Amino acid sequence: MLAKRLGHEIKYPSDCERLSIDIENSVHQHIGVTTLKRIMGFVGGVTKPRMSTLDILAQYVSFDSYQALISSINPDRNRPTPEEPQFINTQEIPQGGKITVCWHDGVLSLRRLAGIQDFSVVKSSSPLLRPDDIIVVSGIHKGYPLYISSITRGNISSAGVTIAEISGIVSIRVE
């Protein structure tokens, strides 16, 4: 949604500068470039933006508030459907089992490893995760962001990140 409104794909950290300027020109409120880089997953740090920041982003894409944006994306987010789970306790996924989660403009496929909450990234549209990264996830909630408590790439471990911060997870598939 942000890229569509901006009229330019947000692929690089430098694109966040352009976005920050356009947000300020459009809704007359400021969101810093570094904050946008964090939200878009280009840099680490505080992963949960303030509600006021989310409201500004929602206004930028023509919604009154962040809650109105979320409701428009998934108006039934709290209503369970028989074919799709609302919450996955990752400890209940068997070793080798696969989970695919989707959000408004992304997808993440994971395969359960031997650890209690360890998964290998199979496929990711997030710039933060690459195939074969090992991540730790305790639960996946439809309608909410995905909290990853740590990432291991090769021999290097890093702090966790949040995926689908703006839209929340819109679908979960367990295979």
mmCIF file of C-alpha atoms in Angstrom:
data_model
loop_
_atom_site.group_PDB
_atom_site.id
_atom_site.type_symbol
_atom_site.label_atom_id
_atom_site.label_comp_id
_atom_site.label_asym_id
_atom_site.label_seq_id
_atom_site.Cartn_x
_atom_site.Cartn_y
_atom_site.Cartn_z
ATOM 1 C CA MET A 1 0.000 0.000 0.000
ATOM 2 C CA LEU A 2 2.776 2.402 0.889
ATOM 3 C CA ALA A 3 4.645 1.759 -2.357
ATOM 4 C CA LYS A 4 1.464 2.126 -4.399
ATOM 5 C CA ARG A 5 0.645 5.452 -2.715
ATOM 6 C CA LEU A 6 4.242 6.625 -3.138
ATOM 7 C CA GLY A 7 4.217 5.562 -6.781
ATOM 8 C CA HIS A 8 7.602 3.961 -6.315
ATOM 9 C CA GLU A 9 8.714 0.529 -5.106
ATOM 10 C CA ILE A 10 10.346 0.534 -1.663
ATOM 11 C CA LYS A 11 13.270 -1.814 -2.235
ATOM 12 C CA TYR A 12 16.187 0.010 -0.667
ATOM 13 C CA PRO A 13 16.795 1.961 2.544
ATOM 14 C CA SER A 14 17.196 5.148 0.489
ATOM 15 C CA ASP A 15 13.577 4.770 -0.673
ATOM 16 C CA CYS A 16 12.517 5.524 2.908
ATOM 17 C CA GLU A 17 13.822 9.099 2.531
ATOM 18 C CA ARG A 18 11.514 9.616 -0.421
ATOM 19 C CA LEU A 19 8.630 8.060 1.543
ATOM 20 C CA SER A 20 9.253 10.277 4.592
ATOM 21 C CA ILE A 21 9.115 13.425 2.449
ATOM 22 C CA ASP A 22 5.955 12.296 0.643
ATOM 23 C CA ILE A 23 4.206 11.430 3.925
ATOM 24 C CA GLU A 24 5.011 14.879 5.322
ATOM 25 C CA ASN A 25 3.820 16.608 2.141
ATOM 26 C CA SER A 26 0.623 14.534 2.002
ATOM 27 C CA VAL A 27 -0.620 14.360 5.599
ATOM 28 C CA HIS A 28 1.472 17.165 7.129
ATOM 29 C CA GLN A 29 2.931 14.887 9.784
ATOM 30 C CA HIS A 30 6.501 13.675 10.090
ATOM 31 C CA ILE A 31 7.826 10.135 10.332
ATOM 32 C CA GLY A 32 11.606 9.942 10.481
ATOM 33 C CA VAL A 33 13.611 8.092 7.860
ATOM 34 C CA THR A 34 15.132 5.752 10.454
ATOM 35 C CA THR A 35 11.675 4.878 11.797
ATOM 36 C CA LEU A 36 10.536 4.024 8.283
ATOM 37 C CA LYS A 37 13.676 1.937 7.723
ATOM 38 C CA ARG A 38 12.871 -0.028 10.894
ATOM 39 C CA ILE A 39 9.245 -0.550 9.895
ATOM 40 C CA MET A 40 10.247 -1.673 6.400
ATOM 41 C CA GLY A 41 12.828 -4.043 7.875
ATOM 42 C CA PHE A 42 15.986 -2.375 6.555
ATOM 43 C CA VAL A 43 17.519 -1.749 10.001
ATOM 44 C CA GLY A 44 17.176 -3.327 13.430
ATOM 45 C CA GLY A 45 16.282 -1.722 16.700
ATOM 46 C CA VAL A 46 12.867 -1.102 18.205
ATOM 47 C CA THR A 47 10.578 -3.289 16.128
ATOM 48 C CA LYS A 48 7.187 -2.179 17.389
ATOM 49 C CA PRO A 49 6.267 1.288 16.136
ATOM 50 C CA ARG A 50 4.111 3.626 18.169
ATOM 51 C CA MET A 51 0.417 3.624 17.428
ATOM 52 C CA SER A 52 0.686 7.292 16.409
ATOM 53 C CA THR A 53 3.217 6.282 13.739
ATOM 54 C CA LEU A 54 0.905 3.541 12.472
ATOM 55 C CA ASP A 55 -1.971 6.032 12.390
ATOM 56 C CA ILE A 56 0.096 8.431 10.259
ATOM 57 C CA LEU A 57 0.950 5.616 7.838
ATOM 58 C CA ALA A 58 -2.730 4.675 7.649
ATOM 59 C CA GLN A 59 -3.679 8.288 6.940
ATOM 60 C CA TYR A 60 -1.054 8.373 4.195
ATOM 61 C CA VAL A 61 -2.827 5.477 2.450
ATOM 62 C CA SER A 62 -6.243 7.179 2.900
ATOM 63 C CA PHE A 63 -7.575 5.620 6.116
ATOM 64 C CA ASP A 64 -8.690 7.461 9.243
ATOM 65 C CA SER A 65 -6.598 5.280 11.544
ATOM 66 C CA TYR A 66 -4.462 2.171 11.729
ATOM 67 C CA GLN A 67 -7.416 0.231 13.130
ATOM 68 C CA ALA A 68 -9.554 1.267 10.138
ATOM 69 C CA LEU A 69 -6.778 0.073 7.821
ATOM 70 C CA ILE A 70 -6.518 -3.302 9.556
ATOM 71 C CA SER A 71 -10.295 -3.715 9.515
ATOM 72 C CA SER A 72 -10.381 -3.025 5.778
ATOM 73 C CA ILE A 73 -7.678 -5.595 5.059
ATOM 74 C CA ASN A 74 -9.248 -8.325 7.136
ATOM 75 C CA PRO A 75 -12.661 -7.335 8.513
ATOM 76 C CA ASP A 76 -13.191 -10.829 9.929
ATOM 77 C CA ARG A 77 -9.788 -11.081 11.591
ATOM 78 C CA ASN A 78 -11.266 -12.145 14.923
ATOM 79 C CA ARG A 79 -13.800 -14.575 13.445
ATOM 80 C CA PRO A 80 -12.371 -18.094 13.097
ATOM 81 C CA THR A 81 -12.854 -19.987 9.875
ATOM 82 C CA PRO A 82 -12.875 -23.786 9.906
ATOM 83 C CA GLU A 83 -10.343 -24.132 7.103
ATOM 84 C CA GLU A 84 -7.709 -21.787 8.505
ATOM 85 C CA PRO A 85 -6.307 -21.588 12.037
ATOM 86 C CA GLN A 86 -6.319 -18.315 13.946
ATOM 87 C CA PHE A 87 -3.364 -19.218 16.160
ATOM 88 C CA ILE A 88 -0.532 -21.702 15.793
ATOM 89 C CA ASN A 89 1.514 -22.781 18.788
ATOM 90 C CA THR A 90 4.722 -23.605 16.934
ATOM 91 C CA GLN A 91 5.651 -26.283 19.482
ATOM 92 C CA GLU A 92 2.742 -28.352 18.149
ATOM 93 C CA ILE A 93 4.156 -28.464 14.603
ATOM 94 C CA PRO A 94 5.965 -31.778 14.023
ATOM 95 C CA GLN A 95 9.628 -31.772 13.069
ATOM 96 C CA GLY A 96 9.821 -31.296 9.288
ATOM 97 C CA GLY A 97 6.344 -29.734 9.198
ATOM 98 C CA LYS A 98 5.869 -26.629 7.092
ATOM 99 C CA ILE A 99 4.062 -23.363 7.871
ATOM 100 C CA THR A 100 3.347 -20.628 5.349
ATOM 101 C CA VAL A 101 2.194 -17.222 6.544
ATOM 102 C CA CYS A 102 1.078 -14.379 4.320
ATOM 103 C CA TRP A 103 0.578 -10.708 4.982
ATOM 104 C CA HIS A 104 -0.647 -7.937 2.715
ATOM 105 C CA ASP A 105 2.413 -7.842 0.476
ATOM 106 C CA GLY A 106 4.529 -10.769 1.586
ATOM 107 C CA VAL A 107 4.944 -14.441 2.282
ATOM 108 C CA LEU A 108 7.129 -16.502 4.604
ATOM 109 C CA SER A 109 7.482 -20.293 4.425
ATOM 110 C CA LEU A 110 9.115 -22.129 7.317
ATOM 111 C CA ARG A 111 10.110 -25.730 8.059
ATOM 112 C CA ARG A 112 10.175 -26.948 11.678
ATOM 113 C CA LEU A 113 13.568 -28.081 12.964
ATOM 114 C CA ALA A 114 14.411 -30.246 15.984
ATOM 115 C CA GLY A 115 14.431 -27.342 18.470
ATOM 116 C CA ILE A 116 11.264 -26.507 20.401
ATOM 117 C CA GLN A 117 10.620 -23.251 18.507
ATOM 118 C CA ASP A 118 13.268 -23.443 15.746
ATOM 119 C CA PHE A 119 12.402 -23.066 12.083
ATOM 120 C CA SER A 120 14.399 -22.864 8.875
ATOM 121 C CA VAL A 121 13.332 -20.229 6.373
ATOM 122 C CA VAL A 122 12.317 -21.923 3.115
ATOM 123 C CA LYS A 123 11.073 -18.823 1.291
ATOM 124 C CA SER A 124 10.755 -15.181 2.307
ATOM 125 C CA SER A 125 9.693 -11.954 0.656
ATOM 126 C CA SER A 126 10.998 -9.974 3.642
ATOM 127 C CA PRO A 127 14.419 -8.367 3.165
ATOM 128 C CA LEU A 128 15.220 -9.369 6.764
ATOM 129 C CA LEU A 129 15.085 -13.117 6.188
ATOM 130 C CA ARG A 130 16.844 -15.357 3.711
ATOM 131 C CA PRO A 131 16.406 -19.019 2.853
ATOM 132 C CA ASP A 132 18.239 -21.249 5.354
ATOM 133 C CA ASP A 133 18.147 -18.637 8.141
ATOM 134 C CA ILE A 134 17.237 -20.286 11.443
ATOM 135 C CA ILE A 135 14.598 -18.361 13.355
ATOM 136 C CA VAL A 136 12.835 -18.799 16.689
ATOM 137 C CA VAL A 137 9.051 -18.314 16.701
ATOM 138 C CA SER A 138 6.780 -19.252 19.587
ATOM 139 C CA GLY A 139 3.392 -18.565 18.068
ATOM 140 C CA ILE A 140 1.706 -17.204 14.982
ATOM 141 C CA HIS A 141 -1.499 -15.180 15.362
ATOM 142 C CA LYS A 142 -3.673 -14.339 12.379
ATOM 143 C CA GLY A 143 -4.384 -10.606 12.297
ATOM 144 C CA TYR A 144 -1.251 -9.694 14.247
ATOM 145 C CA PRO A 145 2.432 -9.148 13.399
ATOM 146 C CA LEU A 146 4.803 -12.117 13.490
ATOM 147 C CA TYR A 147 7.368 -11.799 16.281
ATOM 148 C CA ILE A 148 10.657 -13.576 15.605
ATOM 149 C CA SER A 149 12.775 -13.667 18.752
ATOM 150 C CA SER A 150 16.118 -14.440 17.076
ATOM 151 C CA ILE A 151 17.710 -15.055 13.689
ATOM 152 C CA THR A 152 20.798 -17.168 13.023
ATOM 153 C CA ARG A 153 22.486 -16.824 9.653
ATOM 154 C CA GLY A 154 25.474 -19.121 9.331
ATOM 155 C CA ASN A 155 27.324 -18.761 12.638
ATOM 156 C CA ILE A 156 25.996 -15.279 13.382
ATOM 157 C CA SER A 157 22.998 -14.780 15.662
ATOM 158 C CA SER A 158 21.081 -11.541 15.843
ATOM 159 C CA ALA A 159 18.193 -10.086 17.769
ATOM 160 C CA GLY A 160 14.661 -10.713 16.679
ATOM 161 C CA VAL A 161 12.503 -8.793 14.256
ATOM 162 C CA THR A 162 8.836 -8.245 13.566
ATOM 163 C CA ILE A 163 7.285 -9.181 10.235
ATOM 164 C CA ALA A 164 3.924 -7.915 8.916
ATOM 165 C CA GLU A 165 4.032 -4.976 11.317
ATOM 166 C CA ILE A 166 1.537 -2.902 9.363
ATOM 167 C CA SER A 167 -1.087 -5.388 8.119
ATOM 168 C CA GLY A 168 -0.617 -8.328 10.446
ATOM 169 C CA ILE A 169 -0.697 -11.934 9.268
ATOM 170 C CA VAL A 170 -3.671 -12.424 6.937
ATOM 171 C CA SER A 171 -3.376 -16.170 6.397
ATOM 172 C CA ILE A 172 -1.693 -19.207 7.959
ATOM 173 C CA ARG A 173 -1.307 -22.567 6.262
ATOM 174 C CA VAL A 174 0.118 -25.639 7.989
ATOM 175 C CA GLU A 175 1.306 -28.547 5.856
#
